[in-house]
Tab-separated table of C-alpha atoms and ligand atoms in Angstrom:
chain	number	residue	atom	x	y	z
A	870	MET	CA	16.635	5.644	20.138
A	871	ALA	CA	13.965	8.317	20.411
A	872	SER	CA	11.704	6.560	17.913
A	873	THR	CA	12.069	3.224	19.756
A	874	LYS	CA	10.987	4.870	23.008
A	875	LYS	CA	8.084	6.555	21.200
A	876	GLN	CA	6.970	3.242	19.696
A	877	SER	CA	6.939	1.516	23.075
A	878	GLN	CA	4.746	4.342	24.375
A	879	ASP	CA	2.474	3.880	21.344
A	880	LYS	CA	2.141	0.160	22.073
A	881	ALA	CA	1.101	0.936	25.638
A	882	LEU	CA	-1.714	3.195	24.435
A	883	TYR	CA	-2.781	1.509	21.198
A	884	PRO	CA	-3.202	-2.206	20.470
A	885	GLU	CA	-0.849	-3.607	17.862
A	886	LEU	CA	-2.654	-3.800	14.523
A	887	SER	CA	-2.011	-5.924	11.458
A	888	SER	CA	-0.040	-4.066	8.785
A	889	VAL	CA	-1.932	-5.866	6.029
A	890	SER	CA	-5.456	-5.214	7.314
A	891	THR	CA	-4.876	-1.549	8.223
A	892	GLY	CA	-2.875	-0.930	5.055
A	893	MET	CA	-5.423	-2.497	2.726
A	894	ALA	CA	-8.243	-0.663	4.483
A	895	GLY	CA	-6.333	2.633	4.162
A	896	ARG	CA	-6.423	3.264	7.912
A	897	CYS	CA	-3.903	4.786	10.318
A	898	PRO	CA	-1.282	2.177	11.355
A	899	ARG	CA	-1.381	3.300	15.020
A	900	CYS	CA	-5.084	3.714	15.870
A	901	GLY	CA	-6.706	1.902	12.923
A	902	GLN	CA	-9.441	4.555	12.815
A	903	GLY	CA	-8.156	7.608	10.951
A	904	LYS	CA	-7.797	7.759	7.185
A	905	LEU	CA	-4.355	7.042	5.739
A	906	PHE	CA	-4.939	8.768	2.381
A	907	LYS	CA	-6.162	12.300	1.664
A	908	SER	CA	-6.650	11.475	-2.018
A	909	MET	CA	-6.505	8.246	-3.999
A	910	LEU	CA	-2.746	7.723	-3.546
A	911	LYS	CA	-1.534	10.660	-1.402
A	912	PRO	CA	-0.998	9.913	2.303
A	913	VAL	CA	-2.211	12.382	4.930
A	914	ASN	CA	0.308	14.457	6.880
A	915	ARG	CA	-1.202	13.600	10.263
A	916	CYS	CA	-3.882	11.173	11.474
A	917	ALA	CA	-7.097	13.066	12.224
A	918	VAL	CA	-8.005	10.670	15.071
A	919	CYS	CA	-4.787	9.979	17.030
A	920	GLY	CA	-2.522	12.706	15.600
A	921	LEU	CA	0.219	10.341	14.362
A	922	ASP	CA	2.712	12.342	12.298
A	923	MET	CA	3.025	10.510	8.967
A	924	SER	CA	6.317	12.182	8.012
A	925	PHE	CA	8.025	8.806	8.561
A	926	ALA	CA	6.101	7.406	5.567
A	927	GLU	CA	8.614	7.135	2.740
A	928	GLU	CA	7.458	4.194	0.703
A	929	GLY	CA	9.566	4.969	-2.399
A	930	ASP	CA	9.203	2.555	-5.325
A	931	GLY	CA	8.321	-0.499	-3.230
A	932	PRO	CA	4.528	-0.374	-3.689
A	933	ALA	CA	4.876	0.166	-7.460
A	934	VAL	CA	7.093	-2.902	-7.803
A	935	PHE	CA	4.647	-5.101	-5.911
A	936	ALA	CA	1.681	-3.671	-7.845
A	937	ILE	CA	3.401	-4.295	-11.197
A	938	LEU	CA	4.281	-7.885	-10.293
A	939	ILE	CA	0.890	-8.760	-8.831
A	940	MET	CA	-1.185	-7.045	-11.513
A	941	GLY	CA	0.990	-8.405	-14.328
A	942	PHE	CA	0.374	-11.925	-13.069
A	943	VAL	CA	-3.366	-11.408	-12.518
A	944	ILE	CA	-4.178	-9.498	-15.730
A	945	ALA	CA	-2.027	-11.675	-18.014
A	946	GLY	CA	-3.540	-14.802	-16.465
A	947	LEU	CA	-7.099	-13.543	-16.858
A	948	ALA	CA	-6.460	-12.422	-20.444
A	949	LEU	CA	-5.013	-15.827	-21.338
A	950	LEU	CA	-7.958	-17.638	-19.747
A	951	PHE	CA	-10.386	-15.338	-21.597
A	952	GLU	CA	-8.572	-15.931	-24.891
A	953	ASN	CA	-8.582	-19.705	-24.460
A	954	ALA	CA	-12.226	-19.825	-23.400
A	955	PHE	CA	-13.820	-17.464	-25.951
A	956	HIS	CA	-11.250	-16.660	-28.700
A	957	PRO	CA	-12.444	-13.011	-28.875
A	958	PRO	CA	-11.108	-10.487	-31.428
A	959	VAL	CA	-8.157	-8.333	-30.386
A	960	TRP	CA	-10.262	-5.157	-30.122
A	961	LEU	CA	-12.390	-6.835	-27.451
A	962	HIS	CA	-9.278	-7.650	-25.430
A	963	VAL	CA	-8.268	-3.972	-25.611
A	964	VAL	CA	-11.745	-2.762	-24.629
A	965	ILE	CA	-11.862	-5.108	-21.640
A	966	TRP	CA	-8.306	-5.224	-20.318
A	967	VAL	CA	-7.189	-1.586	-20.595
A	968	PRO	CA	-9.815	-0.214	-18.168
A	969	VAL	CA	-9.619	-3.309	-15.942
A	970	THR	CA	-5.830	-2.984	-15.760
A	971	PHE	CA	-6.030	0.732	-14.935
A	972	ALA	CA	-8.675	0.316	-12.226
A	973	LEU	CA	-7.088	-2.708	-10.555
A	974	SER	CA	-3.603	-1.153	-10.730
A	975	VAL	CA	-4.705	1.995	-8.905
A	976	TRP	CA	-6.511	-0.105	-6.282
A	977	CYS	CA	-3.514	-2.441	-5.906
A	978	LEU	CA	-1.048	0.482	-5.697
A	979	ARG	CA	-3.146	2.108	-2.948
A	980	ALA	CA	-3.285	-1.156	-1.011
A	981	MET	CA	0.465	-1.754	-1.390
A	982	LYS	CA	1.232	1.819	-0.275
A	983	GLY	CA	-0.958	1.353	2.779
A	984	ILE	CA	0.719	-1.938	3.665
A	985	MET	CA	4.207	-0.473	3.209
A	986	ILE	CA	3.422	2.576	5.370
A	987	ALA	CA	1.883	0.378	8.069
A	988	ALA	CA	4.901	-1.944	7.958
A	989	GLN	CA	7.238	1.060	8.222
A	990	TYR	CA	5.376	2.228	11.299
A	991	LYS	CA	5.266	-1.233	12.861
A	992	THR	CA	8.958	-2.025	12.317
A	993	ASP	CA	10.180	1.551	12.798
A	994	ALA	CA	11.946	1.268	9.427
A	995	GLN	CA	13.862	4.281	8.190
A	996	GLU	CA	16.836	5.214	6.098
A	997	GLY	CA	20.213	4.149	7.441
A	998	ARG	CA	22.286	6.883	9.055
A	999	LEU	CA	25.937	7.053	9.966
A	1000	ALA	CA	24.898	7.084	13.646
A	1001	ASP	CA	23.284	3.627	13.157
A	1002	ARG	CA	26.624	1.986	12.294
A	1003	ASP	CA	28.422	0.040	15.030
B	1431	LIG	ZN1	-4.401	7.332	13.974
């Protein structure tokens, strides 16, 4: 109940932001101004602009699953198109697709983490507790 009351206070002070746009931009889900990440993939503990405590952010394996599915589809599709168009040797596939896969995967994982954290904030999602039953 306390978090629901806190969220209604947040909505009175801050406009509701899109989870996708703030998450992909790596911005705070409440104010949309502060940075969400202190390093490439590590979320901050607290927003430097509005002071939102990010301890609620527990994204688990969700972003990795989405990143694997999306990047698998994109990279495999691009590699197949490249193979059909140019018939390059295998070593050229390795030289091209290994760094592209690494770079796009890190970018996609960061974006998915941001979206998941923003969605957690927006929906007030958290682990189930015995007190939630009934
Ligand atoms: Zn903020």
